[in-house]
PDB file of N, CA and C in Angstrom:
ATOM      1  N   MET A  19     -47.841  -4.182  -7.805  1.00  0.00           N
ATOM      2  CA  MET A  19     -46.444  -4.852  -8.463  1.00  0.00           C
ATOM      3  C   MET A  19     -45.595  -3.569  -8.537  1.00  0.00           C
ATOM      4  N   LEU A  20     -44.426  -3.752  -8.201  1.00  0.00           N
ATOM      5  CA  LEU A  20     -43.053  -2.881  -8.660  1.00  0.00           C
ATOM      6  C   LEU A  20     -43.166  -2.242  -9.778  1.00  0.00           C
ATOM      7  N   ASP A  21     -42.769  -1.335  -9.983  1.00  0.00           N
ATOM      8  CA  ASP A  21     -42.429  -0.656 -10.869  1.00  0.00           C
ATOM      9  C   ASP A  21     -41.419  -0.915 -12.144  1.00  0.00           C
ATOM     10  N   SER A  22     -41.146  -0.703 -13.144  1.00  0.00           N
ATOM     11  CA  SER A  22     -39.637  -1.411 -13.715  1.00  0.00           C
ATOM     12  C   SER A  22     -38.379  -0.430 -13.365  1.00  0.00           C
ATOM     13  N   THR A  23     -38.581   0.646 -12.913  1.00  0.00           N
ATOM     14  CA  THR A  23     -37.608   1.095 -12.547  1.00  0.00           C
ATOM     15  C   THR A  23     -37.114   1.048 -11.298  1.00  0.00           C
ATOM     16  N   LEU A  24     -37.464   0.555 -10.346  1.00  0.00           N
ATOM     17  CA  LEU A  24     -37.385  -0.295  -9.037  1.00  0.00           C
ATOM     18  C   LEU A  24     -37.246  -1.731  -9.181  1.00  0.00           C
ATOM     19  N   GLN A  25     -37.237  -2.451  -9.995  1.00  0.00           N
ATOM     20  CA  GLN A  25     -37.155  -3.560 -10.106  1.00  0.00           C
ATOM     21  C   GLN A  25     -35.670  -3.552 -10.660  1.00  0.00           C
ATOM     22  N   MET A  26     -35.775  -2.988 -11.638  1.00  0.00           N
ATOM     23  CA  MET A  26     -33.950  -2.568 -12.032  1.00  0.00           C
ATOM     24  C   MET A  26     -33.021  -2.202 -11.531  1.00  0.00           C
ATOM     25  N   GLU A  27     -33.144  -1.211 -10.488  1.00  0.00           N
ATOM     26  CA  GLU A  27     -32.577  -1.070  -9.357  1.00  0.00           C
ATOM     27  C   GLU A  27     -32.201  -2.449  -8.106  1.00  0.00           C
ATOM     28  N   ILE A  28     -33.096  -2.723  -7.742  1.00  0.00           N
ATOM     29  CA  ILE A  28     -33.150  -4.172  -7.137  1.00  0.00           C
ATOM     30  C   ILE A  28     -32.424  -5.260  -8.091  1.00  0.00           C
ATOM     31  N   LEU A  29     -32.781  -5.492  -8.729  1.00  0.00           N
ATOM     32  CA  LEU A  29     -31.627  -6.527  -9.939  1.00  0.00           C
ATOM     33  C   LEU A  29     -30.202  -5.933  -9.854  1.00  0.00           C
ATOM     34  N   PHE A  30     -30.323  -5.140 -10.244  1.00  0.00           N
ATOM     35  CA  PHE A  30     -28.600  -4.448 -10.118  1.00  0.00           C
ATOM     36  C   PHE A  30     -27.898  -4.252  -8.624  1.00  0.00           C
ATOM     37  N   LEU A  31     -28.457  -4.094  -7.516  1.00  0.00           N
ATOM     38  CA  LEU A  31     -28.284  -3.776  -6.647  1.00  0.00           C
ATOM     39  C   LEU A  31     -27.471  -5.645  -5.274  1.00  0.00           C
ATOM     40  N   PHE A  32     -28.642  -6.731  -6.093  1.00  0.00           N
ATOM     41  CA  PHE A  32     -28.235  -7.963  -5.979  1.00  0.00           C
ATOM     42  C   PHE A  32     -27.403  -8.567  -7.077  1.00  0.00           C
ATOM     43  N   LYS A  33     -27.427  -7.864  -8.230  1.00  0.00           N
ATOM     44  CA  LYS A  33     -26.101  -8.573  -9.195  1.00  0.00           C
ATOM     45  C   LYS A  33     -25.071  -8.128  -8.566  1.00  0.00           C
ATOM     46  N   THR A  34     -24.760  -6.763  -8.100  1.00  0.00           N
ATOM     47  CA  THR A  34     -23.774  -6.089  -7.398  1.00  0.00           C
ATOM     48  C   THR A  34     -23.085  -6.760  -6.565  1.00  0.00           C
ATOM     49  N   LEU A  35     -24.059  -7.235  -5.421  1.00  0.00           N
ATOM     50  CA  LEU A  35     -23.744  -8.092  -4.298  1.00  0.00           C
ATOM     51  C   LEU A  35     -23.617  -9.420  -4.276  1.00  0.00           C
ATOM     52  N   ASN A  36     -23.542 -10.222  -5.598  1.00  0.00           N
ATOM     53  CA  ASN A  36     -23.521 -11.230  -6.435  1.00  0.00           C
ATOM     54  C   ASN A  36     -21.913 -11.876  -6.297  1.00  0.00           C
ATOM     55  N   ASN A  37     -20.967 -11.497  -5.737  1.00  0.00           N
ATOM     56  CA  ASN A  37     -19.290 -11.586  -6.025  1.00  0.00           C
ATOM     57  C   ASN A  37     -19.192 -11.405  -4.668  1.00  0.00           C
ATOM     58  N   PRO A  38     -18.083 -12.527  -4.458  1.00  0.00           N
ATOM     59  CA  PRO A  38     -17.604 -12.944  -3.363  1.00  0.00           C
ATOM     60  C   PRO A  38     -16.593 -11.601  -3.093  1.00  0.00           C
ATOM     61  N   ARG A  39     -15.729 -11.066  -4.405  1.00  0.00           N
ATOM     62  CA  ARG A  39     -14.517  -9.845  -3.726  1.00  0.00           C
ATOM     63  C   ARG A  39     -15.401  -8.694  -3.589  1.00  0.00           C
ATOM     64  N   ARG A  40     -16.735  -8.334  -4.206  1.00  0.00           N
ATOM     65  CA  ARG A  40     -17.369  -7.189  -3.273  1.00  0.00           C
ATOM     66  C   ARG A  40     -18.033  -7.424  -2.055  1.00  0.00           C
ATOM     67  N   LEU A  41     -18.267  -8.701  -1.810  1.00  0.00           N
ATOM     68  CA  LEU A  41     -18.853  -8.620  -0.292  1.00  0.00           C
ATOM     69  C   LEU A  41     -17.681  -8.802   0.438  1.00  0.00           C
ATOM     70  N   GLN A  42     -16.070  -9.246   0.325  1.00  0.00           N
ATOM     71  CA  GLN A  42     -15.239  -8.876   1.341  1.00  0.00           C
ATOM     72  C   GLN A  42     -14.505  -7.901   1.168  1.00  0.00           C
ATOM     73  N   ILE A  43     -14.991  -6.851   0.416  1.00  0.00           N
ATOM     74  CA  ILE A  43     -14.889  -4.988   0.299  1.00  0.00           C
ATOM     75  C   ILE A  43     -16.044  -5.065   1.289  1.00  0.00           C
ATOM     76  N   MET A  44     -16.786  -5.315   1.249  1.00  0.00           N
ATOM     77  CA  MET A  44     -17.783  -4.508   2.474  1.00  0.00           C
ATOM     78  C   MET A  44     -17.694  -4.912   3.773  1.00  0.00           C
ATOM     79  N   PHE A  45     -17.193  -6.240   3.685  1.00  0.00           N
ATOM     80  CA  PHE A  45     -16.681  -6.831   5.131  1.00  0.00           C
ATOM     81  C   PHE A  45     -15.758  -6.004   5.842  1.00  0.00           C
ATOM     82  N   TYR A  46     -15.051  -5.788   5.041  1.00  0.00           N
ATOM     83  CA  TYR A  46     -13.579  -5.675   5.381  1.00  0.00           C
ATOM     84  C   TYR A  46     -14.063  -4.191   5.544  1.00  0.00           C
ATOM     85  N   LEU A  47     -14.308  -2.922   5.108  1.00  0.00           N
ATOM     86  CA  LEU A  47     -15.156  -1.568   5.388  1.00  0.00           C
ATOM     87  C   LEU A  47     -15.900  -1.535   6.669  1.00  0.00           C
ATOM     88  N   GLU A  48     -16.427  -2.821   6.791  1.00  0.00           N
ATOM     89  CA  GLU A  48     -17.257  -2.259   8.004  1.00  0.00           C
ATOM     90  C   GLU A  48     -16.818  -2.154   9.254  1.00  0.00           C
ATOM     91  N   LYS A  49     -15.422  -3.350   8.898  1.00  0.00           N
ATOM     92  CA  LYS A  49     -14.637  -3.164  10.023  1.00  0.00           C
ATOM     93  C   LYS A  49     -13.451  -2.135  10.510  1.00  0.00           C
ATOM     94  N   ALA A  50     -13.208  -2.046   8.984  1.00  0.00           N
ATOM     95  CA  ALA A  50     -12.100  -0.933   8.828  1.00  0.00           C
ATOM     96  C   ALA A  50     -12.839   0.638   9.221  1.00  0.00           C
ATOM     97  N   SER A  51     -14.155   0.626   9.053  1.00  0.00           N
ATOM     98  CA  SER A  51     -14.570   2.067   9.141  1.00  0.00           C
ATOM     99  C   SER A  51     -14.779   2.812   7.734  1.00  0.00           C
ATOM    100  N   PHE A  52     -13.619   3.039   7.716  1.00  0.00           N
ATOM    101  CA  PHE A  52     -12.979   3.856   6.212  1.00  0.00           C
ATOM    102  C   PHE A  52     -11.675   3.526   5.808  1.00  0.00           C
ATOM    103  N   ALA A  53     -11.781   3.328   4.367  1.00  0.00           N
ATOM    104  CA  ALA A  53     -10.005   3.398   3.726  1.00  0.00           C
ATOM    105  C   ALA A  53     -10.015   3.448   2.728  1.00  0.00           C
ATOM    106  N   THR A  54      -8.814   3.347   1.584  1.00  0.00           N
ATOM    107  CA  THR A  54      -8.660   3.907   0.459  1.00  0.00           C
ATOM    108  C   THR A  54      -8.639   2.810  -0.579  1.00  0.00           C
ATOM    109  N   ASN A  55      -8.887   3.257  -1.771  1.00  0.00           N
ATOM    110  CA  ASN A  55      -8.699   2.018  -2.815  1.00  0.00           C
ATOM    111  C   ASN A  55      -7.436   1.399  -2.481  1.00  0.00           C
ATOM    112  N   GLY A  56      -6.611   2.260  -2.142  1.00  0.00           N
ATOM    113  CA  GLY A  56      -4.800   1.152  -2.245  1.00  0.00           C
ATOM    114  C   GLY A  56      -4.510   0.450  -1.230  1.00  0.00           C
ATOM    115  N   VAL A  57      -5.455   0.895   0.393  1.00  0.00           N
ATOM    116  CA  VAL A  57      -5.296   0.216   1.287  1.00  0.00           C
ATOM    117  C   VAL A  57      -5.990  -0.938   1.407  1.00  0.00           C
ATOM    118  N   ILE A  58      -7.124  -0.962   1.161  1.00  0.00           N
ATOM    119  CA  ILE A  58      -8.181  -2.064   0.373  1.00  0.00           C
ATOM    120  C   ILE A  58      -7.165  -3.316  -0.321  1.00  0.00           C
ATOM    121  N   ALA A  59      -6.825  -2.395  -1.634  1.00  0.00           N
ATOM    122  CA  ALA A  59      -6.259  -3.811  -2.485  1.00  0.00           C
ATOM    123  C   ALA A  59      -5.078  -4.489  -1.782  1.00  0.00           C
ATOM    124  N   LYS A  60      -4.584  -3.651  -0.812  1.00  0.00           N
ATOM    125  CA  LYS A  60      -2.955  -3.962  -0.366  1.00  0.00           C
ATOM    126  C   LYS A  60      -3.639  -5.505   0.878  1.00  0.00           C
ATOM    127  N   VAL A  61      -4.741  -4.875   1.848  1.00  0.00           N
ATOM    128  CA  VAL A  61      -5.055  -5.807   2.637  1.00  0.00           C
ATOM    129  C   VAL A  61      -5.714  -7.322   2.210  1.00  0.00           C
ATOM    130  N   LEU A  62      -6.374  -6.975   1.161  1.00  0.00           N
ATOM    131  CA  LEU A  62      -7.584  -7.627   0.995  1.00  0.00           C
ATOM    132  C   LEU A  62      -6.198  -8.719  -0.377  1.00  0.00           C
ATOM    133  N   GLN A  63      -5.409  -8.226  -0.936  1.00  0.00           N
ATOM    134  CA  GLN A  63      -4.443  -8.650  -1.843  1.00  0.00           C
ATOM    135  C   GLN A  63      -5.186  -8.935  -2.904  1.00  0.00           C
ATOM    136  N   LEU A  64      -5.953  -7.679  -3.650  1.00  0.00           N
ATOM    137  CA  LEU A  64      -6.130  -7.727  -4.718  1.00  0.00           C
ATOM    138  C   LEU A  64      -5.602  -6.414  -6.018  1.00  0.00           C
ATOM    139  N   HIS A  65      -6.085  -6.828  -7.138  1.00  0.00           N
ATOM    140  CA  HIS A  65      -5.414  -5.641  -8.132  1.00  0.00           C
ATOM    141  C   HIS A  65      -6.034  -4.281  -7.456  1.00  0.00           C
ATOM    142  N   PRO A  66      -5.333  -3.259  -7.729  1.00  0.00           N
ATOM    143  CA  PRO A  66      -5.934  -1.865  -7.530  1.00  0.00           C
ATOM    144  C   PRO A  66      -7.062  -1.650  -8.189  1.00  0.00           C
ATOM    145  N   GLY A  67      -6.781  -1.742  -9.487  1.00  0.00           N
ATOM    146  CA  GLY A  67      -7.713  -1.630 -10.575  1.00  0.00           C
ATOM    147  C   GLY A  67      -8.786  -2.395 -10.522  1.00  0.00           C
ATOM    148  N   THR A  68      -8.988  -3.650 -10.063  1.00  0.00           N
ATOM    149  CA  THR A  68     -10.224  -4.349  -9.694  1.00  0.00           C
ATOM    150  C   THR A  68     -11.148  -3.704  -8.746  1.00  0.00           C
ATOM    151  N   VAL A  69      -9.996  -3.280  -7.543  1.00  0.00           N
ATOM    152  CA  VAL A  69     -11.046  -2.985  -6.359  1.00  0.00           C
ATOM    153  C   VAL A  69     -11.669  -1.336  -6.740  1.00  0.00           C
ATOM    154  N   SER A  70     -10.863  -0.666  -7.629  1.00  0.00           N
ATOM    155  CA  SER A  70     -11.202   0.717  -7.908  1.00  0.00           C
ATOM    156  C   SER A  70     -12.667   0.194  -8.396  1.00  0.00           C
ATOM    157  N   LYS A  71     -12.909  -0.929  -9.508  1.00  0.00           N
ATOM    158  CA  LYS A  71     -14.195  -0.768 -10.538  1.00  0.00           C
ATOM    159  C   LYS A  71     -15.289  -1.127  -9.309  1.00  0.00           C
ATOM    160  N   ASP A  72     -14.735  -2.010  -8.498  1.00  0.00           N
ATOM    161  CA  ASP A  72     -16.060  -2.805  -7.464  1.00  0.00           C
ATOM    162  C   ASP A  72     -16.251  -1.415  -6.812  1.00  0.00           C
ATOM    163  N   LEU A  73     -15.207  -0.764  -6.581  1.00  0.00           N
ATOM    164  CA  LEU A  73     -15.792   0.677  -5.441  1.00  0.00           C
ATOM    165  C   LEU A  73     -17.025   1.204  -5.664  1.00  0.00           C
ATOM    166  N   SER A  74     -16.494   1.943  -7.455  1.00  0.00           N
ATOM    167  CA  SER A  74     -17.177   2.378  -8.396  1.00  0.00           C
ATOM    168  C   SER A  74     -18.899   1.640  -8.105  1.00  0.00           C
ATOM    169  N   LEU A  75     -18.908   0.495  -8.637  1.00  0.00           N
ATOM    170  CA  LEU A  75     -20.178  -0.273  -8.643  1.00  0.00           C
ATOM    171  C   LEU A  75     -20.705  -0.209  -7.208  1.00  0.00           C
ATOM    172  N   LEU A  76     -20.365  -0.444  -6.026  1.00  0.00           N
ATOM    173  CA  LEU A  76     -20.688  -0.272  -5.100  1.00  0.00           C
ATOM    174  C   LEU A  76     -21.642   0.898  -4.131  1.00  0.00           C
ATOM    175  N   CYS A  77     -20.211   2.128  -4.803  1.00  0.00           N
ATOM    176  CA  CYS A  77     -20.802   3.785  -4.949  1.00  0.00           C
ATOM    177  C   CYS A  77     -22.214   3.771  -5.186  1.00  0.00           C
ATOM    178  N   LYS A  78     -22.210   3.314  -6.764  1.00  0.00           N
ATOM    179  CA  LYS A  78     -23.627   3.712  -7.464  1.00  0.00           C
ATOM    180  C   LYS A  78     -24.764   2.768  -7.132  1.00  0.00           C
ATOM    181  N   VAL A  79     -24.637   1.659  -6.390  1.00  0.00           N
ATOM    182  CA  VAL A  79     -25.882   1.253  -5.562  1.00  0.00           C
ATOM    183  C   VAL A  79     -25.993   1.861  -4.191  1.00  0.00           C
ATOM    184  N   GLU A  80     -24.879   2.635  -3.864  1.00  0.00           N
ATOM    185  CA  GLU A  80     -25.054   3.420  -2.705  1.00  0.00           C
ATOM    186  C   GLU A  80     -24.957   2.356  -1.497  1.00  0.00           C
ATOM    187  N   LEU A  81     -24.007   1.464  -1.514  1.00  0.00           N
ATOM    188  CA  LEU A  81     -23.697   0.994   0.337  1.00  0.00           C
ATOM    189  C   LEU A  81     -22.429   1.117   0.131  1.00  0.00           C
ATOM    190  N   LEU A  82     -21.706   2.140  -0.942  1.00  0.00           N
ATOM    191  CA  LEU A  82     -20.642   2.565   0.467  1.00  0.00           C
ATOM    192  C   LEU A  82     -21.099   4.039  -0.491  1.00  0.00           C
ATOM    193  N   GLU A  83     -19.891   4.805   0.757  1.00  0.00           N
ATOM    194  CA  GLU A  83     -20.239   6.355   0.640  1.00  0.00           C
ATOM    195  C   GLU A  83     -18.547   6.724   0.251  1.00  0.00           C
ATOM    196  N   LYS A  84     -18.608   7.726  -0.736  1.00  0.00           N
ATOM    197  CA  LYS A  84     -17.357   8.096  -0.991  1.00  0.00           C
ATOM    198  C   LYS A  84     -17.117   9.837  -0.347  1.00  0.00           C
ATOM    199  N   GLU A  85     -15.835  10.416   0.305  1.00  0.00           N
ATOM    200  CA  GLU A  85     -15.330  11.451   0.632  1.00  0.00           C
ATOM    201  C   GLU A  85     -14.024  11.530   0.055  1.00  0.00           C
ATOM    202  N   LYS A  86     -13.751  13.129  -0.562  1.00  0.00           N
ATOM    203  CA  LYS A  86     -12.692  13.617  -0.881  1.00  0.00           C
ATOM    204  C   LYS A  86     -11.804  13.722   0.316  1.00  0.00           C
ATOM    205  N   VAL A  87     -10.662  13.560   0.483  1.00  0.00           N
ATOM    206  CA  VAL A  87      -9.737  14.112   1.592  1.00  0.00           C
ATOM    207  C   VAL A  87      -8.617  14.232   1.171  1.00  0.00           C
ATOM    208  N   GLY A  88      -8.473  15.473   0.800  1.00  0.00           N
ATOM    209  CA  GLY A  88      -6.948  16.189  -0.085  1.00  0.00           C
ATOM    210  C   GLY A  88      -6.631  15.509  -1.236  1.00  0.00           C
ATOM    211  N   THR A  89      -5.787  14.398  -1.890  1.00  0.00           N
ATOM    212  CA  THR A  89      -5.934  13.986  -3.513  1.00  0.00           C
ATOM    213  C   THR A  89      -6.544  12.831  -2.719  1.00  0.00           C
ATOM    214  N   GLN A  90      -6.887  11.908  -1.653  1.00  0.00           N
ATOM    215  CA  GLN A  90      -7.128  10.893  -1.318  1.00  0.00           C
ATOM    216  C   GLN A  90      -8.825  10.564  -0.916  1.00  0.00           C
ATOM    217  N   ARG A  91      -9.146   9.356  -1.626  1.00  0.00           N
ATOM    218  CA  ARG A  91     -10.786   9.138  -1.501  1.00  0.00           C
ATOM    219  C   ARG A  91     -11.161   7.957  -0.489  1.00  0.00           C
ATOM    220  N   LEU A  92     -11.879   8.620   0.387  1.00  0.00           N
ATOM    221  CA  LEU A  92     -11.934   7.399   1.583  1.00  0.00           C
ATOM    222  C   LEU A  92     -13.165   6.554   1.284  1.00  0.00           C
ATOM    223  N   PHE A  93     -13.350   5.592   1.283  1.00  0.00           N
ATOM    224  CA  PHE A  93     -14.670   4.809   1.433  1.00  0.00           C
ATOM    225  C   PHE A  93     -15.022   4.189   2.671  1.00  0.00           C
ATOM    226  N   SER A  94     -16.505   4.271   2.781  1.00  0.00           N
ATOM    227  CA  SER A  94     -17.040   3.775   3.804  1.00  0.00           C
ATOM    228  C   SER A  94     -18.531   3.146   3.986  1.00  0.00           C
ATOM    229  N   VAL A  95     -18.686   2.157   4.599  1.00  0.00           N
ATOM    230  CA  VAL A  95     -20.041   1.464   4.050  1.00  0.00           C
ATOM    231  C   VAL A  95     -21.478   2.436   4.457  1.00  0.00           C
ATOM    232  N   SER A  96     -22.220   2.473   3.739  1.00  0.00           N
ATOM    233  CA  SER A  96     -23.124   3.575   4.175  1.00  0.00           C
ATOM    234  C   SER A  96     -24.450   2.867   4.866  1.00  0.00           C
ATOM    235  N   ASN A  97     -25.450   3.767   5.290  1.00  0.00           N
ATOM    236  CA  ASN A  97     -26.736   3.034   6.093  1.00  0.00           C
ATOM    237  C   ASN A  97     -27.360   2.531   5.261  1.00  0.00           C
ATOM    238  N   LYS A  98     -27.474   1.884   4.130  1.00  0.00           N
ATOM    239  CA  LYS A  98     -28.191   1.239   2.808  1.00  0.00           C
ATOM    240  C   LYS A  98     -28.000   0.017   3.278  1.00  0.00           C
ATOM    241  N   TRP A  99     -26.447   0.092   3.238  1.00  0.00           N
ATOM    242  CA  TRP A  99     -25.607  -1.802   3.627  1.00  0.00           C
ATOM    243  C   TRP A  99     -25.941  -2.104   5.435  1.00  0.00           C
ATOM    244  N   LYS A 100     -26.116  -0.860   5.752  1.00  0.00           N
ATOM    245  CA  LYS A 100     -26.465  -1.231   7.561  1.00  0.00           C
ATOM    246  C   LYS A 100     -27.666  -1.650   7.850  1.00  0.00           C
ATOM    247  N   HIS A 101     -28.723  -1.147   6.666  1.00  0.00           N
ATOM    248  CA  HIS A 101     -29.819  -1.202   7.107  1.00  0.00           C
ATOM    249  C   HIS A 101     -30.466  -2.747   6.390  1.00  0.00           C
ATOM    250  N   ILE A 102     -29.474  -3.042   5.239  1.00  0.00           N
ATOM    251  CA  ILE A 102     -29.920  -4.488   4.880  1.00  0.00           C
ATOM    252  C   ILE A 102     -29.279  -5.670   5.319  1.00  0.00           C
ATOM    253  N   LYS A 103     -28.113  -5.307   6.444  1.00  0.00           N
ATOM    254  CA  LYS A 103     -27.674  -6.426   6.770  1.00  0.00           C
ATOM    255  C   LYS A 103     -28.791  -6.673   8.476  1.00  0.00           C
ATOM    256  N   ASP A 104     -29.008  -5.601   8.406  1.00  0.00           N
ATOM    257  CA  ASP A 104     -30.253  -5.731   9.719  1.00  0.00           C
ATOM    258  C   ASP A 104     -31.422  -6.413   9.186  1.00  0.00           C
ATOM    259  N   LEU A 105     -32.119  -6.217   7.881  1.00  0.00           N
ATOM    260  CA  LEU A 105     -33.263  -6.891   7.517  1.00  0.00           C
ATOM    261  C   LEU A 105     -32.725  -8.619   7.501  1.00  0.00           C
ATOM    262  N   ASN A 106     -31.695  -8.879   7.673  1.00  0.00           N
ATOM    263  CA  ASN A 106     -31.296 -10.436   7.748  1.00  0.00           C
ATOM    264  C   ASN A 106     -31.073 -10.881   8.886  1.00  0.00           C
ATOM    265  N   ARG A 107     -31.181  -9.735   9.972  1.00  0.00           N
ATOM    266  CA  ARG A 107     -31.486 -10.778  11.461  1.00  0.00           C
ATOM    267  C   ARG A 107     -32.548 -10.342  12.049  1.00  0.00           C
ATOM    268  N   THR A 108     -33.635 -10.319  10.765  1.00  0.00           N
ATOM    269  CA  THR A 108     -34.904 -10.097  11.646  1.00  0.00           C
ATOM    270  C   THR A 108     -35.796 -11.531  11.083  1.00  0.00           C
TER     271      THR A 108
END
């Protein structure tokens, strides 16, 4: 049986992904390789504040990586996201 900490992590991961907007962000970043909050908001026609909150949640569950370049933060999909997608193909 899974320990309670792992159960909570898995639950939070699935709750985070159970949102069409966050999935839209993930699939966009997968195609774009990387982007800033502002670019994501503009391309997907979403409010920047909403995108910012979603990006924070996606980073918290380690589906996104964040790199600071100058004054901007670039977001990209993590290996964890790639692994989850690969599981779906098997």
